[in-house]
mmCIF file of C-alpha atoms in Angstrom:
data_model
loop_
_atom_site.group_PDB
_atom_site.id
_atom_site.type_symbol
_atom_site.label_atom_id
_atom_site.label_comp_id
_atom_site.label_asym_id
_atom_site.label_seq_id
_atom_site.Cartn_x
_atom_site.Cartn_y
_atom_site.Cartn_z
ATOM 1 C CA UNK A 1044 16.433 13.725 6.592
ATOM 2 C CA UNK A 1045 13.262 15.314 5.264
ATOM 3 C CA UNK A 1046 13.932 18.242 7.601
ATOM 4 C CA UNK A 1047 17.370 18.715 6.024
ATOM 5 C CA UNK A 1048 15.744 18.980 2.616
ATOM 6 C CA UNK A 1049 14.270 22.327 3.644
ATOM 7 C CA UNK A 1050 17.651 23.938 4.212
ATOM 8 C CA UNK A 1051 18.113 22.859 7.835
ATOM 9 C CA UNK A 1052 20.853 20.597 9.059
ATOM 10 C CA UNK A 1053 20.031 17.242 10.566
ATOM 11 C CA UNK A 1054 21.726 18.353 13.816
ATOM 12 C CA UNK A 1055 19.116 21.125 14.127
ATOM 13 C CA UNK A 1056 16.422 18.457 13.896
ATOM 14 C CA UNK A 1057 18.107 16.384 16.597
ATOM 15 C CA UNK A 1058 18.358 19.474 18.842
ATOM 16 C CA UNK A 1059 14.644 20.093 18.304
ATOM 17 C CA UNK A 1060 13.778 16.498 19.256
ATOM 18 C CA UNK A 1061 16.024 16.490 22.340
ATOM 19 C CA UNK A 1062 14.378 19.664 23.683
ATOM 20 C CA UNK A 1063 10.876 18.309 23.027
ATOM 21 C CA UNK A 1064 9.286 16.089 25.640
ATOM 22 C CA UNK A 1065 6.759 14.512 23.307
ATOM 23 C CA UNK A 1066 7.013 13.728 19.625
ATOM 24 C CA UNK A 1067 5.627 11.220 17.185
ATOM 25 C CA UNK A 1068 7.262 9.220 14.464
ATOM 26 C CA UNK A 1069 5.267 7.644 11.661
ATOM 27 C CA UNK A 1070 6.650 4.786 9.628
ATOM 28 C CA UNK A 1071 4.669 3.586 6.651
ATOM 29 C CA UNK A 1072 5.401 0.730 4.342
ATOM 30 C CA UNK A 1073 3.683 -0.428 1.170
ATOM 31 C CA UNK A 1074 4.318 -3.683 -0.611
ATOM 32 C CA UNK A 1075 3.361 -3.838 -4.267
ATOM 33 C CA UNK A 1076 3.107 -7.219 -5.980
ATOM 34 C CA UNK A 1077 3.579 -7.408 -9.740
ATOM 35 C CA UNK A 1078 2.063 -10.107 -11.903
ATOM 36 C CA UNK A 1079 4.102 -10.047 -15.132
ATOM 37 C CA UNK A 1080 2.355 -10.479 -18.449
ATOM 38 C CA UNK A 1081 2.473 -13.978 -19.865
ATOM 39 C CA UNK A 1082 1.995 -13.817 -23.621
ATOM 40 C CA UNK A 1083 0.226 -16.630 -25.382
ATOM 41 C CA UNK A 1084 2.886 -18.086 -27.664
ATOM 42 C CA UNK A 1085 2.653 -20.711 -30.376
ATOM 43 C CA UNK A 1086 4.678 -23.869 -29.952
ATOM 44 C CA UNK A 1087 8.085 -23.623 -31.677
ATOM 45 C CA UNK A 1088 8.263 -25.233 -35.102
ATOM 46 C CA UNK A 1089 4.502 -25.440 -35.475
ATOM 47 C CA UNK A 1090 3.164 -23.611 -38.489
ATOM 48 C CA UNK A 1091 -0.269 -25.188 -38.694
ATOM 49 C CA UNK A 1092 -3.122 -23.480 -36.957
ATOM 50 C CA UNK A 1093 -4.236 -25.353 -33.889
ATOM 51 C CA UNK A 1094 -7.615 -24.866 -32.325
ATOM 52 C CA UNK A 1095 -7.580 -22.878 -29.139
ATOM 53 C CA UNK A 1096 -8.609 -24.993 -26.159
ATOM 54 C CA UNK A 1097 -12.170 -24.599 -24.966
ATOM 55 C CA UNK A 1098 -12.603 -23.921 -21.271
ATOM 56 C CA UNK A 1099 -15.514 -24.356 -18.914
ATOM 57 C CA UNK A 1100 -15.795 -21.910 -16.040
ATOM 58 C CA UNK A 1101 -16.229 -23.177 -12.501
ATOM 59 C CA UNK A 1102 -16.964 -21.147 -9.407
ATOM 60 C CA UNK A 1103 -14.152 -20.651 -6.949
ATOM 61 C CA UNK A 1104 -14.001 -18.560 -3.811
ATOM 62 C CA UNK A 1105 -14.056 -14.802 -3.521
ATOM 63 C CA UNK A 1106 -10.359 -14.594 -2.581
ATOM 64 C CA UNK A 1107 -7.077 -15.948 -3.940
ATOM 65 C CA UNK A 1108 -3.744 -16.139 -2.148
ATOM 66 C CA UNK A 1109 -1.502 -13.565 -3.837
ATOM 67 C CA UNK A 1110 1.622 -15.687 -3.491
ATOM 68 C CA UNK A 1111 0.032 -18.373 -5.708
ATOM 69 C CA UNK A 1112 -0.310 -16.012 -8.706
ATOM 70 C CA UNK A 1113 2.737 -15.918 -10.974
ATOM 71 C CA UNK A 1114 1.509 -14.227 -14.168
ATOM 72 C CA UNK A 1115 -1.389 -12.456 -15.840
ATOM 73 C CA UNK A 1116 -2.575 -11.765 -19.359
ATOM 74 C CA UNK A 1117 -5.529 -9.937 -20.857
ATOM 75 C CA UNK A 1118 -8.540 -12.143 -21.408
ATOM 76 C CA UNK A 1119 -11.651 -11.629 -23.480
ATOM 77 C CA UNK A 1120 -13.517 -8.335 -23.065
ATOM 78 C CA UNK A 1121 -13.267 -7.185 -19.470
ATOM 79 C CA UNK A 1122 -11.292 -10.015 -17.876
ATOM 80 C CA UNK A 1123 -7.763 -10.920 -16.885
ATOM 81 C CA UNK A 1124 -6.443 -14.450 -16.920
ATOM 82 C CA UNK A 1125 -4.266 -15.242 -13.921
ATOM 83 C CA UNK A 1126 -1.828 -18.163 -13.903
ATOM 84 C CA UNK A 1127 -1.058 -19.879 -10.602
ATOM 85 C CA UNK A 1128 2.016 -21.768 -9.402
ATOM 86 C CA UNK A 1129 0.012 -24.971 -9.859
ATOM 87 C CA UNK A 1130 -0.487 -24.023 -13.537
ATOM 88 C CA UNK A 1131 -4.185 -23.344 -13.067
ATOM 89 C CA UNK A 1132 -5.860 -20.670 -15.142
ATOM 90 C CA UNK A 1133 -8.191 -18.304 -13.297
ATOM 91 C CA UNK A 1134 -10.292 -15.640 -14.987
ATOM 92 C CA UNK A 1135 -10.773 -12.416 -13.026
ATOM 93 C CA UNK A 1136 -13.704 -10.377 -14.308
ATOM 94 C CA UNK A 1137 -13.026 -6.657 -13.984
ATOM 95 C CA UNK A 1138 -15.515 -4.023 -12.849
ATOM 96 C CA UNK A 1139 -17.519 -1.749 -15.133
ATOM 97 C CA UNK A 1140 -15.502 0.568 -17.344
ATOM 98 C CA UNK A 1141 -12.332 -1.535 -17.181
ATOM 99 C CA UNK A 1142 -10.800 -3.086 -20.258
ATOM 100 C CA UNK A 1143 -8.427 -6.033 -20.198
ATOM 101 C CA UNK A 1144 -6.269 -4.523 -22.950
ATOM 102 C CA UNK A 1145 -5.019 -1.914 -20.485
ATOM 103 C CA UNK A 1146 -3.185 -4.734 -18.671
ATOM 104 C CA UNK A 1147 -1.004 -5.711 -21.652
ATOM 105 C CA UNK A 1148 2.155 -5.074 -19.601
ATOM 106 C CA UNK A 1149 1.013 -6.986 -16.526
ATOM 107 C CA UNK A 1150 -0.866 -6.100 -13.379
ATOM 108 C CA UNK A 1151 0.027 -4.725 -9.963
ATOM 109 C CA UNK A 1152 -1.765 -5.030 -6.664
ATOM 110 C CA UNK A 1153 -0.991 -3.683 -3.210
ATOM 111 C CA UNK A 1154 -0.426 -6.531 -0.786
ATOM 112 C CA UNK A 1155 -3.187 -6.761 1.796
ATOM 113 C CA UNK A 1156 -2.625 -7.678 5.433
ATOM 114 C CA UNK A 1157 -4.108 -11.135 4.912
ATOM 115 C CA UNK A 1158 -2.118 -11.782 1.692
ATOM 116 C CA UNK A 1159 -5.271 -12.368 -0.357
ATOM 117 C CA UNK A 1160 -6.641 -10.833 -3.533
ATOM 118 C CA UNK A 1161 -10.386 -10.507 -2.992
ATOM 119 C CA UNK A 1162 -13.489 -9.662 -5.014
ATOM 120 C CA UNK A 1163 -15.027 -6.228 -4.310
ATOM 121 C CA UNK A 1164 -12.104 -5.260 -2.065
ATOM 122 C CA UNK A 1165 -8.763 -5.033 -3.858
ATOM 123 C CA UNK A 1166 -7.822 -2.958 -6.901
ATOM 124 C CA UNK A 1167 -5.762 -4.226 -9.825
ATOM 125 C CA UNK A 1168 -3.437 -1.566 -11.236
ATOM 126 C CA UNK A 1169 -2.119 -1.382 -14.792
ATOM 127 C CA UNK A 1170 0.968 0.470 -16.035
ATOM 128 C CA UNK A 1171 -1.376 2.624 -18.115
ATOM 129 C CA UNK A 1172 -2.796 4.052 -14.890
ATOM 130 C CA UNK A 1173 -6.020 2.035 -14.887
ATOM 131 C CA UNK A 1174 -7.360 0.878 -11.517
ATOM 132 C CA UNK A 1175 -9.976 -1.832 -11.596
ATOM 133 C CA UNK A 1176 -11.965 -3.701 -9.005
ATOM 134 C CA UNK A 1177 -12.554 -7.419 -9.465
ATOM 135 C CA UNK A 1178 -16.180 -8.552 -9.772
ATOM 136 C CA UNK A 1179 -15.640 -12.328 -9.675
ATOM 137 C CA UNK A 1180 -13.152 -15.164 -10.136
ATOM 138 C CA UNK A 1181 -13.710 -18.276 -12.219
ATOM 139 C CA UNK A 1182 -11.494 -21.351 -12.556
ATOM 140 C CA UNK A 1183 -10.965 -22.292 -16.218
ATOM 141 C CA UNK A 1184 -11.053 -26.052 -16.777
ATOM 142 C CA UNK A 1185 -10.291 -27.463 -20.272
ATOM 143 C CA UNK A 1186 -13.036 -29.600 -21.835
#
């Protein structure tokens, strides 16, 4: 098909392949996983100002299973808050020069072979074009 784009018919390509004893075909596939933005919304009908919950950070591993993450939202300074299927909140600290506000529309990541999102390995992509490495993960536990 790509051969036909240069003004040649696909039958000419087939003739070329039939008369060639050796040829290579390359098939590539990329899977991109999107974590939609989850805005922080006030409870309906509530007009009074409630205090934001206070969280303690706990260490977790250096990798997360990508299929557990369902949403993301910008966190304070240079971090993203990831929400898991189990309704856990995980803070991903971004590398130097990355700002969380660039991820206002969600985050993208290319699926790795092992299905994990890992520190110092994978890049988070934003719709603004930003690409950021993750420095560390922390589990946020309410006080």
